[in-house]
GROMACS .gro file of C-alpha atoms in nm:
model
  230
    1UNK     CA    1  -5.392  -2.994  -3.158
    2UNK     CA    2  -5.182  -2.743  -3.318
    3UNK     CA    3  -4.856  -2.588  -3.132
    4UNK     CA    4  -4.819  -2.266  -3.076
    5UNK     CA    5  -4.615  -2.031  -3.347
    6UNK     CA    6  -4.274  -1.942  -3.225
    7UNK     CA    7  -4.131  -1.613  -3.206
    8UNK     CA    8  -3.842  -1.705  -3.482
    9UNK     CA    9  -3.848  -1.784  -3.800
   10UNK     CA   10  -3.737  -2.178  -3.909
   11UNK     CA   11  -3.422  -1.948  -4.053
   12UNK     CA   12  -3.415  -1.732  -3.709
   13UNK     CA   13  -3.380  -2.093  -3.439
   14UNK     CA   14  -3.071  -2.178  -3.600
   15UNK     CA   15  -2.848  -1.873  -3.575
   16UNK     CA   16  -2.960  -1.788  -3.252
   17UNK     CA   17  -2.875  -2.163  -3.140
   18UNK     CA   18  -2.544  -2.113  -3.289
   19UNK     CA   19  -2.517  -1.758  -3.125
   20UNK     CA   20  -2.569  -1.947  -2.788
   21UNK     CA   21  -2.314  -2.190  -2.833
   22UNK     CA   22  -2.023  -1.915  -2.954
   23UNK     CA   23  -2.087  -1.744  -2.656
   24UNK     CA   24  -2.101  -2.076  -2.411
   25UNK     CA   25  -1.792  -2.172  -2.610
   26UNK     CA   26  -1.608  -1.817  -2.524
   27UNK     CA   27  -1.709  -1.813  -2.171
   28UNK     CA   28  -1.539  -2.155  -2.149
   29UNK     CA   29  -1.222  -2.033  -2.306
   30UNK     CA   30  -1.229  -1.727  -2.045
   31UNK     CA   31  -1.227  -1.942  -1.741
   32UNK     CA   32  -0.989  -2.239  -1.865
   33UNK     CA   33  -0.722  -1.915  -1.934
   34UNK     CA   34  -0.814  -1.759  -1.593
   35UNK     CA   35  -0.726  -2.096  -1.423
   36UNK     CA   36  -0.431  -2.173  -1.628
   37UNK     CA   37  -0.267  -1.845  -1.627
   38UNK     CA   38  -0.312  -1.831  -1.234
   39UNK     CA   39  -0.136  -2.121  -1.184
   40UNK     CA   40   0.103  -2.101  -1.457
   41UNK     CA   41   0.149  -1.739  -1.592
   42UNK     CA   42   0.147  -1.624  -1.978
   43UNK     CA   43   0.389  -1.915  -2.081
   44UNK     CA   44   0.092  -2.142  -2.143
   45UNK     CA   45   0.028  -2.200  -2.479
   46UNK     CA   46  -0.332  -2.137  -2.680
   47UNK     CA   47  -0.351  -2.524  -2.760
   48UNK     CA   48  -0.327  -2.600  -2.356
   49UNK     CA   49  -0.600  -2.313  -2.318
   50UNK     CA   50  -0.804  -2.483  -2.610
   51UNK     CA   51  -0.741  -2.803  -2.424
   52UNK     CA   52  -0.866  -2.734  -2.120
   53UNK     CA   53  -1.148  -2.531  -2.213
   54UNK     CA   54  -1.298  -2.851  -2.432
   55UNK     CA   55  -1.271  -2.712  -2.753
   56UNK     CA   56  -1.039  -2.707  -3.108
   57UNK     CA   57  -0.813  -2.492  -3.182
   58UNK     CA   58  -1.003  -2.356  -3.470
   59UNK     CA   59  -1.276  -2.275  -3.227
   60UNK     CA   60  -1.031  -2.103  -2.983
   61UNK     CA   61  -0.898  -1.873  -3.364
   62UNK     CA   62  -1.214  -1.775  -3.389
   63UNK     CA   63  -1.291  -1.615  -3.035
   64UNK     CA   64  -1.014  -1.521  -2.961
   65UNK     CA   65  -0.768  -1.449  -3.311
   66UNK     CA   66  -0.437  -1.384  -3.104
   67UNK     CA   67  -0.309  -1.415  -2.704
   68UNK     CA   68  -0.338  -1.066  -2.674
   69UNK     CA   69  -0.705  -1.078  -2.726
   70UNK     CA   70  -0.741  -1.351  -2.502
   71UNK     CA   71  -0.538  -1.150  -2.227
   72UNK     CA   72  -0.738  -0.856  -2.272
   73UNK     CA   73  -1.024  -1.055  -2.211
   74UNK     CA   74  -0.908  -1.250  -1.920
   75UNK     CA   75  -0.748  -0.963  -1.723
   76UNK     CA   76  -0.958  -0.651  -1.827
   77UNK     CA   77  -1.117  -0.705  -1.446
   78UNK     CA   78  -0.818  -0.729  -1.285
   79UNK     CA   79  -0.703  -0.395  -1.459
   80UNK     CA   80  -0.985  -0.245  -1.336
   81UNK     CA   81  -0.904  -0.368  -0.925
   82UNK     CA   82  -0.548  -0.230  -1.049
   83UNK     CA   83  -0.680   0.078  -1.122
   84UNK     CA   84  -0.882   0.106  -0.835
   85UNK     CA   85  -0.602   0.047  -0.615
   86UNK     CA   86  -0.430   0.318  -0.726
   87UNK     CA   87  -0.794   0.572  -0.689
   88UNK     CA   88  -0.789   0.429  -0.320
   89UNK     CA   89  -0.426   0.523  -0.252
   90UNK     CA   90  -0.480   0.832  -0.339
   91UNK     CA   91  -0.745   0.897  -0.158
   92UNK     CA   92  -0.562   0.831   0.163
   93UNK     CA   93  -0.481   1.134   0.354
   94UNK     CA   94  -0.122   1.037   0.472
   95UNK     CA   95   0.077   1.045   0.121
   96UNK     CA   96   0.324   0.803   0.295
   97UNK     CA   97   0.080   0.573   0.403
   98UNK     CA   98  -0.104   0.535   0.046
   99UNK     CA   99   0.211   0.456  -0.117
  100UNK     CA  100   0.328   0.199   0.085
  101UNK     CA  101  -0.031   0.065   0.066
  102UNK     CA  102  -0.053   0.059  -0.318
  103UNK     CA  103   0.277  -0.137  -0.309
  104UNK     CA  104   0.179  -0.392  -0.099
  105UNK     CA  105  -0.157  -0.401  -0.291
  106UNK     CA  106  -0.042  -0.438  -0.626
  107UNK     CA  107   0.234  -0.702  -0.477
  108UNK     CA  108  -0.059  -0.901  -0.354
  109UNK     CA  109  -0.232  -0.907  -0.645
  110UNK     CA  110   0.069  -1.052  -0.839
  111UNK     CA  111   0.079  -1.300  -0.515
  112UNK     CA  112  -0.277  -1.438  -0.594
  113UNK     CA  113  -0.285  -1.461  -1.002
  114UNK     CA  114   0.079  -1.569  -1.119
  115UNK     CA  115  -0.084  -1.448  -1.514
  116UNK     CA  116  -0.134  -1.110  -1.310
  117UNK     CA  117   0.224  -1.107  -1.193
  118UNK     CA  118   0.334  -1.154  -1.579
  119UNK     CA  119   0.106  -0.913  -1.709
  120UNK     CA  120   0.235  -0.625  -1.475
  121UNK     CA  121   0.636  -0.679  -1.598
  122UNK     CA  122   0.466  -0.665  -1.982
  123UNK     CA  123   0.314  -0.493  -2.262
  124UNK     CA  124   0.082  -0.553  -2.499
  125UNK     CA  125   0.052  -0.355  -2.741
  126UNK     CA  126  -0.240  -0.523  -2.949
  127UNK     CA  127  -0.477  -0.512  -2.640
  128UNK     CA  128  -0.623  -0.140  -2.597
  129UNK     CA  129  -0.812  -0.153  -2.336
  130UNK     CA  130  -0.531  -0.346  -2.092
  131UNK     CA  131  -0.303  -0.081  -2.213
  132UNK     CA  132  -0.513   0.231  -2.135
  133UNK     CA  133  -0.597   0.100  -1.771
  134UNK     CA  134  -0.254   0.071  -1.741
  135UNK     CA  135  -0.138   0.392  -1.862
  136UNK     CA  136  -0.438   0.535  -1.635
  137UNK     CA  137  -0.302   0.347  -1.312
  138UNK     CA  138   0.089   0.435  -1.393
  139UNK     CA  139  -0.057   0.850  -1.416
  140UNK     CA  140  -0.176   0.750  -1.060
  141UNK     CA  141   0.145   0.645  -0.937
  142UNK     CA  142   0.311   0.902  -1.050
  143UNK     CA  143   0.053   1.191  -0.841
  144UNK     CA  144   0.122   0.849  -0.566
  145UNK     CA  145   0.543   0.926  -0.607
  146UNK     CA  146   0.443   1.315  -0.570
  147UNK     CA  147   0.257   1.294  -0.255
  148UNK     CA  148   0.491   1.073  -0.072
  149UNK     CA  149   0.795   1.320  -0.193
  150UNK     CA  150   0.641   1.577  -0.070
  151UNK     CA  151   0.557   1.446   0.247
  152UNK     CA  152   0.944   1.375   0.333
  153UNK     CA  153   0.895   1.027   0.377
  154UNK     CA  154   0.996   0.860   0.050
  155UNK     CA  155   1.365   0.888  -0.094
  156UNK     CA  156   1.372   1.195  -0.404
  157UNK     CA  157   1.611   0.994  -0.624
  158UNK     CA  158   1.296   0.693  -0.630
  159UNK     CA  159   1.169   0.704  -0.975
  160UNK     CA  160   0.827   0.520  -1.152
  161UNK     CA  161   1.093   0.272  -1.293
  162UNK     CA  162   1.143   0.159  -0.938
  163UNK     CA  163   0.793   0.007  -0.952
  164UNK     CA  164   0.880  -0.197  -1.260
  165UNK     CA  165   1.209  -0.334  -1.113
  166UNK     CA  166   0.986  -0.416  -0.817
  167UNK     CA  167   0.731  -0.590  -0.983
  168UNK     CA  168   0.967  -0.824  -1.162
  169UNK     CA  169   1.155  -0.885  -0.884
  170UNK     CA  170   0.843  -0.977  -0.695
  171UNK     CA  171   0.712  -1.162  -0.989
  172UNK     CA  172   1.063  -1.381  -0.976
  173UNK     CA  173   0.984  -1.467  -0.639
  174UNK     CA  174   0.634  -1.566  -0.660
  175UNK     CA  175   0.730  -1.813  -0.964
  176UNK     CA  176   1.010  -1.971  -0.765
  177UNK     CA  177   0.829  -1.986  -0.400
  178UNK     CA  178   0.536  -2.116  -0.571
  179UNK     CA  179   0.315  -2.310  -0.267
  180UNK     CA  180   0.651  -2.392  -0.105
  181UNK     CA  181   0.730  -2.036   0.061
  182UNK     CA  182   0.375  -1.843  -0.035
  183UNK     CA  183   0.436  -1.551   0.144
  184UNK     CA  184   0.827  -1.468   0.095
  185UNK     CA  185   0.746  -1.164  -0.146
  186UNK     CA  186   0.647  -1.015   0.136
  187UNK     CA  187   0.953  -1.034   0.330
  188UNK     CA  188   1.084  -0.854  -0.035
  189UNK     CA  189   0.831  -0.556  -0.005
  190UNK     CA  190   0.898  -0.501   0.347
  191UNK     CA  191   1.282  -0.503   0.243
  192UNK     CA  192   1.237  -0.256  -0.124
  193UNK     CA  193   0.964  -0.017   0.128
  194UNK     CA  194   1.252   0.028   0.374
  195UNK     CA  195   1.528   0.089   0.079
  196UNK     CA  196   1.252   0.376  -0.047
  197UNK     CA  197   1.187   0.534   0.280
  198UNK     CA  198   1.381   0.837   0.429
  199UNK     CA  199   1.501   0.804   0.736
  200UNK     CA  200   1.269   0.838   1.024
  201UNK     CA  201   0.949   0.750   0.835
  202UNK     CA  202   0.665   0.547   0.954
  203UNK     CA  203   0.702   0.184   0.838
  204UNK     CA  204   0.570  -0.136   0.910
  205UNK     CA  205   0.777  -0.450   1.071
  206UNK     CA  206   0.999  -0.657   0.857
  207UNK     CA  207   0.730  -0.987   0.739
  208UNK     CA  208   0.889  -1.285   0.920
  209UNK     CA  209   1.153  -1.469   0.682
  210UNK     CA  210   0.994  -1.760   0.519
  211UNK     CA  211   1.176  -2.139   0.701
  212UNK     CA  212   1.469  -2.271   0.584
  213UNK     CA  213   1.300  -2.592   0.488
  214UNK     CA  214   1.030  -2.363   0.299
  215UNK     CA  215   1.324  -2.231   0.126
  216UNK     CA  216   1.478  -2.530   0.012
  217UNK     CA  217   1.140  -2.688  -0.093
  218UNK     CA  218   1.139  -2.385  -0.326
  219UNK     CA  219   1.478  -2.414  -0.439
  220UNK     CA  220   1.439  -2.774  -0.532
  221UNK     CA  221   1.128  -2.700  -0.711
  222UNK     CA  222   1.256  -2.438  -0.907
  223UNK     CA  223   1.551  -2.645  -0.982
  224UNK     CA  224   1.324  -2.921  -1.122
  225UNK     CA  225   1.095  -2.651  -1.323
  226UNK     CA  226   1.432  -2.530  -1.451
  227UNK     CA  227   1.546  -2.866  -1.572
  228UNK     CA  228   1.194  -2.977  -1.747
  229UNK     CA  229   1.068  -3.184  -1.482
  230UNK     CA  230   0.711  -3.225  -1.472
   0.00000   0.00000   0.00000
């Protein structure tokens, strides 16, 4: 009994075999980086992303042929949520109310993805894409500033670079808290949103201040991350 022909040539199988297995091999490299840089930030290296993705170094070179590639690829989604948080501030009808919703947004997002929090306080030129989201949220913000300006609620001398120094402040936080004090960096937002605001605007209560013991936890932590202590 005679099988059936296949659809590819003897020449055709192998290629797209090895096809398949580049592409298995680069959707393993996304997700090791997405863990690692969640939990870690941008510091980790591209052998401890080659590590933990199964695969050599060589084979990481060839996906991905620098870090900015690799960031591009990892974060090019979460450029896009950052984009669409600044669409849906806008959209709001209270000017006031959208800004202080995009900056607790975007805060949040650093909160969640520590290689998020990094890649908001930094540029990469190499990576196109990440850099033209970017430019198209920070032309957002700036119609964002506009709108809450002109709605007497947010402070005339607050300028885009505000945002920046807010973002790496925030990112700070989130690296030193870590899981000891989670949610402190929002006791920060509440604190910049109230150093923005005019006097007499709308603004939410002050986040509780994280414990005492939560803040020591994080102190000692950061101490020991500090020194080189695993």
């Amino acid at each position: 009994m005679t099988s059936a022909p296949s659809d590819q040539s003897p020449d055709q199988q192998p290629e797209a075999r090895l096809r398949a297995d580049a592409e298995r091999n680069r959707c393993r490299i996304l997700a090791a980086a997405r863990r690692l840089f969640a939990t870690e930030g941008l510091g980790v290296s591209m052998a401890s992303v080659a590590r933990e993705a199964g695969v050599g170094k060589a084979t990481l070179g060839r996906r991905f042929a620098t870090r900015e590639e690799l960031v591009n690829a990892v974060f090019a989604d979460r450029m896009d949520a950052y984009v669409g948080v600044v669409t849906e501030a806008l959209a709001d009808p209270d000017p006031w109310h959208g800004f202080a919703g995009y900056l607790h947004a975007v805060c949040a997002m650093q909160a969640a993805d520590r290689g998020f929090a990094d890649v908001l306080t930094m540029t990469f030129p190499a990576a196109k894409a990440l850099e033209a989201r970017r430019t198209e949220a920070y032309n957002g913000f700036l119609e964002l500033i506009a709108r809450a300006k002109n709605s007497g609620h947010l402070r005339e001398d607050f300028v885009s670079e505000d945002l920046v120094i807010l973002l790496m402040a925030n990112a700070g936080v989130i690296a030193a808290t870590g899981d000891a004090a989670p949610d402190a960096w929002r006791r920060l937002v509440g604190h910049m949103l109230r150093s923005y605001a005019t006097p007499g605007a709308p603004i939410p209560a002050l986040p509780e201040a994280p414990a005492p013991t939560a803040l020591y936890r994080a102190m000692v932590r950061l101490a020991r991350t500090g020194s080189g202590a695993a």
